[in-house]
PDB file of C-alpha atoms and ligand atoms in Angstrom:
ATOM      1  CA  UNK A 261     162.999  59.429 110.969  1.00 40.00           C
ATOM      2  CA  UNK A 262     163.293  62.552 113.094  1.00 45.00           C
ATOM      3  CA  UNK A 263     162.842  65.969 111.513  1.00 51.00           C
ATOM      4  CA  UNK A 264     165.220  66.915 108.729  1.00 67.00           C
ATOM      5  CA  UNK A 265     168.510  68.524 109.629  1.00 76.00           C
ATOM      6  CA  UNK A 266     168.099  70.675 106.553  1.00 84.00           C
ATOM      7  CA  UNK A 267     168.807  70.381 102.877  1.00 89.00           C
ATOM      8  CA  UNK A 268     172.286  69.667 101.590  1.00 94.00           C
ATOM      9  CA  UNK A 269     172.882  70.528  97.942  1.00 97.00           C
ATOM     10  CA  UNK A 270     175.286  68.164  96.185  1.00 98.00           C
ATOM     11  CA  UNK A 271     176.674  69.477  92.887  1.00 98.00           C
ATOM     12  CA  UNK A 272     178.524  66.565  91.348  1.00 97.00           C
ATOM     13  CA  UNK A 273     178.567  65.248  87.784  1.00 96.00           C
ATOM     14  CA  UNK A 274     179.778  61.759  88.616  1.00 95.00           C
ATOM     15  CA  UNK A 275     176.555  59.914  89.313  1.00 96.00           C
ATOM     16  CA  UNK A 276     178.034  57.086  91.445  1.00 94.00           C
ATOM     17  CA  UNK A 277     179.606  59.667  93.773  1.00 94.00           C
ATOM     18  CA  UNK A 278     176.417  61.743  93.917  1.00 96.00           C
ATOM     19  CA  UNK A 279     174.364  58.625  94.665  1.00 95.00           C
ATOM     20  CA  UNK A 280     176.540  57.482  97.519  1.00 94.00           C
ATOM     21  CA  UNK A 281     176.643  60.984  99.028  1.00 95.00           C
ATOM     22  CA  UNK A 282     172.864  61.124  98.801  1.00 95.00           C
ATOM     23  CA  UNK A 283     172.606  57.796 100.590  1.00 95.00           C
ATOM     24  CA  UNK A 284     174.967  58.716 103.411  1.00 94.00           C
ATOM     25  CA  UNK A 285     173.539  62.202 103.929  1.00 94.00           C
ATOM     26  CA  UNK A 286     169.949  60.908 103.908  1.00 93.00           C
ATOM     27  CA  UNK A 287     170.878  58.303 106.473  1.00 93.00           C
ATOM     28  CA  UNK A 288     172.096  61.152 108.712  1.00 89.00           C
ATOM     29  CA  UNK A 289     168.753  62.920 108.431  1.00 88.00           C
ATOM     30  CA  UNK A 290     169.609  65.525 105.813  1.00 91.00           C
ATOM     31  CA  UNK A 291     167.442  66.294 102.845  1.00 90.00           C
ATOM     32  CA  UNK A 292     169.515  65.988  99.673  1.00 94.00           C
ATOM     33  CA  UNK A 293     169.221  67.700  96.316  1.00 96.00           C
ATOM     34  CA  UNK A 294     171.640  66.571  93.609  1.00 97.00           C
ATOM     35  CA  UNK A 295     172.536  68.676  90.562  1.00 97.00           C
ATOM     36  CA  UNK A 296     174.973  67.448  87.949  1.00 97.00           C
ATOM     37  CA  UNK A 297     176.177  70.654  86.317  1.00 97.00           C
ATOM     38  CA  UNK A 298     177.318  74.082  87.434  1.00 97.00           C
ATOM     39  CA  UNK A 299     174.419  76.072  86.051  1.00 97.00           C
ATOM     40  CA  UNK A 300     171.729  73.909  87.667  1.00 97.00           C
ATOM     41  CA  UNK A 301     173.793  73.828  90.857  1.00 97.00           C
ATOM     42  CA  UNK A 302     174.019  77.598  90.994  1.00 97.00           C
ATOM     43  CA  UNK A 303     170.316  77.972  90.398  1.00 96.00           C
ATOM     44  CA  UNK A 304     169.484  75.396  93.109  1.00 96.00           C
ATOM     45  CA  UNK A 305     171.846  77.088  95.567  1.00 95.00           C
ATOM     46  CA  UNK A 306     170.051  80.378  95.037  1.00 92.00           C
ATOM     47  CA  UNK A 307     166.483  79.089  95.180  1.00 91.00           C
ATOM     48  CA  UNK A 308     166.482  76.149  97.608  1.00 89.00           C
ATOM     49  CA  UNK A 309     168.353  77.771 100.540  1.00 84.00           C
ATOM     50  CA  UNK A 310     170.385  74.674 101.454  1.00 88.00           C
ATOM     51  CA  UNK A 311     172.140  74.567 104.832  1.00 86.00           C
ATOM     52  CA  UNK A 312     175.356  73.464 103.109  1.00 91.00           C
ATOM     53  CA  UNK A 313     176.672  72.804  99.608  1.00 95.00           C
ATOM     54  CA  UNK A 314     179.002  70.019  98.529  1.00 95.00           C
ATOM     55  CA  UNK A 315     180.531  71.397  95.362  1.00 95.00           C
ATOM     56  CA  UNK A 316     182.640  69.479  92.886  1.00 94.00           C
ATOM     57  CA  UNK A 317     185.293  71.651  91.227  1.00 91.00           C
ATOM     58  CA  UNK A 318     185.293  69.963  87.803  1.00 91.00           C
ATOM     59  CA  UNK A 319     181.748  70.391  86.490  1.00 94.00           C
ATOM     60  CA  UNK A 320     180.165  70.781  83.063  1.00 94.00           C
ATOM     61  CA  UNK A 321     178.697  74.194  82.341  1.00 91.00           C
ATOM     62  CA  UNK A 322     180.486  76.395  84.830  1.00 94.00           C
ATOM     63  CA  UNK A 323     183.015  74.913  87.215  1.00 91.00           C
ATOM     64  CA  UNK A 324     182.663  74.783  90.982  1.00 93.00           C
ATOM     65  CA  UNK A 325     185.009  77.693  91.574  1.00 90.00           C
ATOM     66  CA  UNK A 326     182.863  79.979  89.432  1.00 92.00           C
ATOM     67  CA  UNK A 327     179.690  78.715  91.103  1.00 94.00           C
ATOM     68  CA  UNK A 328     181.177  79.660  94.473  1.00 91.00           C
ATOM     69  CA  UNK A 329     182.313  83.067  93.208  1.00 88.00           C
ATOM     70  CA  UNK A 330     178.880  83.812  91.832  1.00 91.00           C
ATOM     71  CA  UNK A 331     177.197  82.858  95.106  1.00 89.00           C
ATOM     72  CA  UNK A 332     179.551  84.952  97.224  1.00 79.00           C
ATOM     73  CA  UNK A 333     179.196  87.893  94.852  1.00 80.00           C
ATOM     74  CA  UNK A 334     175.444  87.522  95.265  1.00 82.00           C
ATOM     75  CA  UNK A 335     175.828  87.778  99.036  1.00 74.00           C
ATOM     76  CA  UNK A 336     175.051  84.088  99.635  1.00 79.00           C
ATOM     77  CA  UNK A 337     177.317  82.683 102.353  1.00 76.00           C
ATOM     78  CA  UNK A 338     176.002  79.134 102.612  1.00 83.00           C
ATOM     79  CA  UNK A 339     178.867  76.927 103.844  1.00 85.00           C
ATOM     80  CA  UNK A 340     180.592  75.251 100.894  1.00 89.00           C
ATOM     81  CA  UNK A 341     182.609  72.048 101.030  1.00 90.00           C
ATOM     82  CA  UNK A 342     184.617  71.698  97.833  1.00 89.00           C
ATOM     83  CA  UNK A 343     185.507  68.346  96.324  1.00 90.00           C
ATOM     84  CA  UNK A 344     188.537  68.260  94.111  1.00 86.00           C
ATOM     85  CA  UNK A 345     190.474  65.566  92.359  1.00 82.00           C
ATOM     86  CA  UNK A 346     193.599  67.716  92.296  1.00 76.00           C
ATOM     87  CA  UNK A 347     195.616  68.767  95.304  1.00 70.00           C
ATOM     88  CA  UNK A 348     197.133  71.654  93.352  1.00 70.00           C
ATOM     89  CA  UNK A 349     193.713  73.266  93.104  1.00 71.00           C
ATOM     90  CA  UNK A 350     193.505  73.851  96.824  1.00 70.00           C
ATOM     91  CA  UNK A 351     194.966  77.363  96.777  1.00 67.00           C
ATOM     92  CA  UNK A 352     192.580  78.342  94.033  1.00 66.00           C
ATOM     93  CA  UNK A 353     189.644  76.865  95.911  1.00 67.00           C
ATOM     94  CA  UNK A 354     190.341  78.484  99.239  1.00 64.00           C
ATOM     95  CA  UNK A 355     192.045  81.513  97.770  1.00 54.00           C
ATOM     96  CA  UNK A 356     191.349  85.177  97.934  1.00 41.00           C
ATOM     97  CA  UNK A 357     187.816  86.308  97.156  1.00 48.00           C
ATOM     98  CA  UNK A 358     186.604  82.733  96.882  1.00 59.00           C
ATOM     99  CA  UNK A 359     184.956  82.033 100.180  1.00 63.00           C
ATOM    100  CA  UNK A 360     185.006  78.229 100.218  1.00 71.00           C
ATOM    101  CA  UNK A 361     184.789  76.896 103.764  1.00 75.00           C
ATOM    102  CA  UNK A 362     186.554  73.588 103.423  1.00 79.00           C
ATOM    103  CA  UNK A 363     187.696  71.108 100.828  1.00 81.00           C
ATOM    104  CA  UNK A 364     188.183  67.391 100.495  1.00 85.00           C
ATOM    105  CA  UNK A 365     190.271  65.642  97.862  1.00 85.00           C
ATOM    106  CA  UNK A 366     189.042  62.699  95.819  1.00 86.00           C
ATOM    107  CA  UNK A 367     188.936  59.835  96.306  1.00 86.00           C
ATOM    108  CA  UNK A 368     187.194  60.400  99.632  1.00 86.00           C
ATOM    109  CA  UNK A 369     185.149  58.254 101.937  1.00 90.00           C
ATOM    110  CA  UNK A 370     181.485  59.278 102.109  1.00 90.00           C
ATOM    111  CA  UNK A 371     181.723  59.020 105.886  1.00 89.00           C
ATOM    112  CA  UNK A 372     184.379  61.674 105.870  1.00 89.00           C
ATOM    113  CA  UNK A 373     182.292  63.964 103.681  1.00 91.00           C
ATOM    114  CA  UNK A 374     179.376  63.610 106.087  1.00 91.00           C
ATOM    115  CA  UNK A 375     181.678  64.354 109.027  1.00 89.00           C
ATOM    116  CA  UNK A 376     182.912  67.488 107.258  1.00 87.00           C
ATOM    117  CA  UNK A 377     179.384  68.675 106.537  1.00 88.00           C
ATOM    118  CA  UNK A 378     178.427  68.196 110.177  1.00 85.00           C
ATOM    119  CA  UNK A 379     181.573  69.989 111.256  1.00 81.00           C
ATOM    120  CA  UNK A 380     180.918  73.017 109.088  1.00 78.00           C
ATOM    121  CA  UNK A 381     177.321  73.150 110.291  1.00 78.00           C
ATOM    122  CA  UNK A 382     178.414  72.854 113.895  1.00 72.00           C
ATOM    123  CA  UNK A 383     180.733  75.757 113.367  1.00 67.00           C
ATOM    124  CA  UNK A 384     178.059  77.908 111.762  1.00 62.00           C
ATOM    125  CA  UNK A 385     175.372  77.037 114.306  1.00 56.00           C
ATOM    126  CA  UNK A 386     177.308  77.477 117.518  1.00 46.00           C
ATOM    127  CA  UNK A 387     175.077  78.652 120.315  1.00 37.00           C
ATOM    128  CA  UNK A 388     176.764  81.617 121.908  1.00 38.00           C
ATOM    129  CA  UNK A 389     176.283  83.287 125.243  1.00 40.00           C
ATOM    130  CA  UNK A 390     175.333  86.937 125.288  1.00 47.00           C
ATOM    131  CA  UNK A 391     178.689  88.432 126.156  1.00 56.00           C
ATOM    132  CA  UNK A 392     178.529  91.217 123.564  1.00 68.00           C
ATOM    133  CA  UNK A 393     181.068  91.956 120.861  1.00 82.00           C
ATOM    134  CA  UNK A 394     184.815  91.599 121.302  1.00 82.00           C
ATOM    135  CA  UNK A 395     186.785  94.545 119.975  1.00 83.00           C
ATOM    136  CA  UNK A 396     190.419  94.532 118.878  1.00 85.00           C
ATOM    137  CA  UNK A 397     191.588  97.672 117.145  1.00 84.00           C
ATOM    138  CA  UNK A 398     189.063  98.500 114.426  1.00 88.00           C
ATOM    139  CA  UNK A 399     187.600  94.991 114.385  1.00 91.00           C
ATOM    140  CA  UNK A 400     184.454  94.269 116.387  1.00 91.00           C
ATOM    141  CA  UNK A 401     183.214  90.683 116.448  1.00 92.00           C
ATOM    142  CA  UNK A 402     179.874  89.608 117.879  1.00 89.00           C
ATOM    143  CA  UNK A 403     179.529  85.882 118.489  1.00 84.00           C
ATOM    144  CA  UNK A 404     175.775  86.101 119.101  1.00 79.00           C
ATOM    145  CA  UNK A 405     174.914  87.665 115.784  1.00 85.00           C
ATOM    146  CA  UNK A 406     178.023  86.377 113.968  1.00 89.00           C
ATOM    147  CA  UNK A 407     178.539  89.870 112.617  1.00 91.00           C
ATOM    148  CA  UNK A 408     181.874  91.583 112.189  1.00 94.00           C
ATOM    149  CA  UNK A 409     182.325  95.324 111.944  1.00 94.00           C
ATOM    150  CA  UNK A 410     185.448  96.862 110.456  1.00 94.00           C
ATOM    151  CA  UNK A 411     185.844 100.515 111.376  1.00 90.00           C
ATOM    152  CA  UNK A 412     182.095 100.553 112.005  1.00 90.00           C
ATOM    153  CA  UNK A 413     181.128  98.966 108.686  1.00 93.00           C
ATOM    154  CA  UNK A 414     179.809  95.410 108.514  1.00 93.00           C
ATOM    155  CA  UNK A 415     181.952  93.022 106.483  1.00 95.00           C
ATOM    156  CA  UNK A 416     181.127  89.523 105.251  1.00 93.00           C
ATOM    157  CA  UNK A 417     183.224  86.622 106.451  1.00 94.00           C
ATOM    158  CA  UNK A 418     182.768  82.973 105.574  1.00 91.00           C
ATOM    159  CA  UNK A 419     181.841  80.667 108.434  1.00 89.00           C
ATOM    160  CA  UNK A 420     185.418  79.459 108.648  1.00 90.00           C
ATOM    161  CA  UNK A 421     186.913  82.943 108.536  1.00 94.00           C
ATOM    162  CA  UNK A 422     184.554  83.984 111.303  1.00 94.00           C
ATOM    163  CA  UNK A 423     185.462  81.025 113.507  1.00 92.00           C
ATOM    164  CA  UNK A 424     189.167  81.595 112.967  1.00 94.00           C
ATOM    165  CA  UNK A 425     188.868  85.271 113.845  1.00 95.00           C
ATOM    166  CA  UNK A 426     186.633  84.517 116.812  1.00 92.00           C
ATOM    167  CA  UNK A 427     189.223  82.144 118.202  1.00 90.00           C
ATOM    168  CA  UNK A 428     192.123  84.557 117.665  1.00 91.00           C
ATOM    169  CA  UNK A 429     190.119  87.335 119.293  1.00 88.00           C
ATOM    170  CA  UNK A 430     189.188  85.167 122.267  1.00 81.00           C
ATOM    171  CA  UNK A 431     192.637  85.941 123.669  1.00 78.00           C
ATOM    172  CA  UNK A 432     194.129  89.065 122.095  1.00 78.00           C
ATOM    173  CA  UNK A 433     197.916  89.076 122.245  1.00 78.00           C
ATOM    174  CA  UNK A 434     198.172  85.314 122.601  1.00 79.00           C
ATOM    175  CA  UNK A 435     200.084  83.593 119.815  1.00 85.00           C
ATOM    176  CA  UNK A 436     198.236  80.559 118.483  1.00 86.00           C
ATOM    177  CA  UNK A 437     200.137  77.908 116.563  1.00 88.00           C
ATOM    178  CA  UNK A 438     198.759  76.699 113.245  1.00 88.00           C
ATOM    179  CA  UNK A 439     198.074  73.328 114.855  1.00 84.00           C
ATOM    180  CA  UNK A 440     196.093  74.962 117.654  1.00 83.00           C
ATOM    181  CA  UNK A 441     194.051  76.910 115.136  1.00 89.00           C
ATOM    182  CA  UNK A 442     193.487  73.801 113.036  1.00 85.00           C
ATOM    183  CA  UNK A 443     192.334  71.659 115.894  1.00 80.00           C
ATOM    184  CA  UNK A 444     190.051  74.340 117.338  1.00 81.00           C
ATOM    185  CA  UNK A 445     188.537  75.743 114.154  1.00 86.00           C
ATOM    186  CA  UNK A 446     188.576  72.730 111.867  1.00 82.00           C
ATOM    187  CA  UNK A 447     188.534  70.065 114.537  1.00 74.00           C
ATOM    188  CA  UNK A 448     190.427  67.426 112.598  1.00 58.00           C
ATOM    189  CA  UNK A 449     193.986  68.601 112.472  1.00 48.00           C
ATOM    190  CA  UNK A 450     195.327  65.310 111.198  1.00 52.00           C
ATOM    191  CA  UNK A 451     193.441  65.584 107.903  1.00 62.00           C
ATOM    192  CA  UNK A 452     193.653  69.233 106.887  1.00 67.00           C
ATOM    193  CA  UNK A 453     197.086  70.724 106.249  1.00 75.00           C
ATOM    194  CA  UNK A 454     198.428  73.851 107.929  1.00 78.00           C
ATOM    195  CA  UNK A 455     198.363  75.574 104.538  1.00 84.00           C
ATOM    196  CA  UNK A 456     194.602  75.824 105.028  1.00 86.00           C
ATOM    197  CA  UNK A 457     195.214  78.107 108.017  1.00 91.00           C
ATOM    198  CA  UNK A 458     197.586  80.327 106.051  1.00 92.00           C
ATOM    199  CA  UNK A 459     195.162  80.676 103.173  1.00 91.00           C
ATOM    200  CA  UNK A 460     192.288  81.661 105.449  1.00 94.00           C
ATOM    201  CA  UNK A 461     194.487  84.113 107.341  1.00 96.00           C
ATOM    202  CA  UNK A 462     195.444  85.690 103.998  1.00 95.00           C
ATOM    203  CA  UNK A 463     191.760  86.045 103.117  1.00 94.00           C
ATOM    204  CA  UNK A 464     191.009  87.702 106.447  1.00 96.00           C
ATOM    205  CA  UNK A 465     193.905  90.101 105.984  1.00 96.00           C
ATOM    206  CA  UNK A 466     192.693  91.039 102.566  1.00 95.00           C
ATOM    207  CA  UNK A 467     189.260  91.801 103.974  1.00 96.00           C
ATOM    208  CA  UNK A 468     190.631  93.838 106.885  1.00 95.00           C
ATOM    209  CA  UNK A 469     192.963  95.818 104.641  1.00 94.00           C
ATOM    210  CA  UNK A 470     194.665  98.692 106.439  1.00 93.00           C
ATOM    211  CA  UNK A 471     192.873  97.812 109.697  1.00 92.00           C
ATOM    212  CA  UNK A 472     194.264  94.265 109.734  1.00 94.00           C
ATOM    213  CA  UNK A 473     194.969  93.373 113.389  1.00 93.00           C
ATOM    214  CA  UNK A 474     196.540  89.985 112.656  1.00 95.00           C
ATOM    215  CA  UNK A 475     200.206  89.528 113.415  1.00 92.00           C
ATOM    216  CA  UNK A 476     202.322  86.727 111.943  1.00 92.00           C
ATOM    217  CA  UNK A 477     204.813  85.291 114.386  1.00 86.00           C
ATOM    218  CA  UNK A 478     207.384  83.700 112.151  1.00 86.00           C
ATOM    219  CA  UNK A 479     207.842  79.983 112.770  1.00 83.00           C
ATOM    220  CA  UNK A 480     205.080  79.975 115.392  1.00 85.00           C
ATOM    221  CA  UNK A 481     201.686  81.124 114.211  1.00 90.00           C
ATOM    222  CA  UNK A 482     199.331  84.071 114.522  1.00 93.00           C
ATOM    223  CA  UNK A 483     197.906  86.475 117.043  1.00 91.00           C
ATOM    224  CA  UNK A 484     195.739  89.569 117.030  1.00 90.00           C
ATOM    225  CA  UNK A 485     197.246  92.726 118.472  1.00 78.00           C
ATOM    226  CA  UNK A 486     195.814  94.416 121.523  1.00 61.00           C
ATOM    227  CA  UNK A 487     194.805  97.895 120.424  1.00 47.00           C
TER     228      UNK A 487
HETATM  229 CA1  LIG B 976     183.584  66.281  88.220  1.00 77.78          CA
END
């Protein structure tokens, strides 16, 4: 086998699901560490430096949402793919202050989970050309360093928030439809709902606060304003 694509941490208490994810991810060249409760998962996420985390929401110990919160509060922005058995948990998973990058509802196909992991890694590992930061209003976004400054202060965005903002800022003033944003940022518009876009936009707005450059165009989509 060629060199490892990195370690994926799977936090899942249902052993058959964990086993099949391990098999599929290993086959794709990832290293895989499985933890079956929230506390062990949190500890592994902090010590093993995985490239991505597949995080079940319903876990013994502490649930997946609290694991994610703890990681983000600790300044750890490893991409997280949530697994949930309940569609009504999606807002909570992707909601304000949470910082999940994507979610998949059970039952899922392991192939799809692997595709999602690859997608999130592709998005976080994009090779950029040295064009320097793009500035719109008080927001400065640098695709090379993947850093965002807000009124001169660095702020933390999840991989997905960054990609969404990067795409909006690629053409300031242009209105992007939710479908355009989905297909560019998530890359599989037929699977993820447009609500995902709205939730991530809301998170960005909350982070930008009074310097928020995002404009909602009712019935169409979103743009960023030219300063
Ligand atoms: Ca579970």
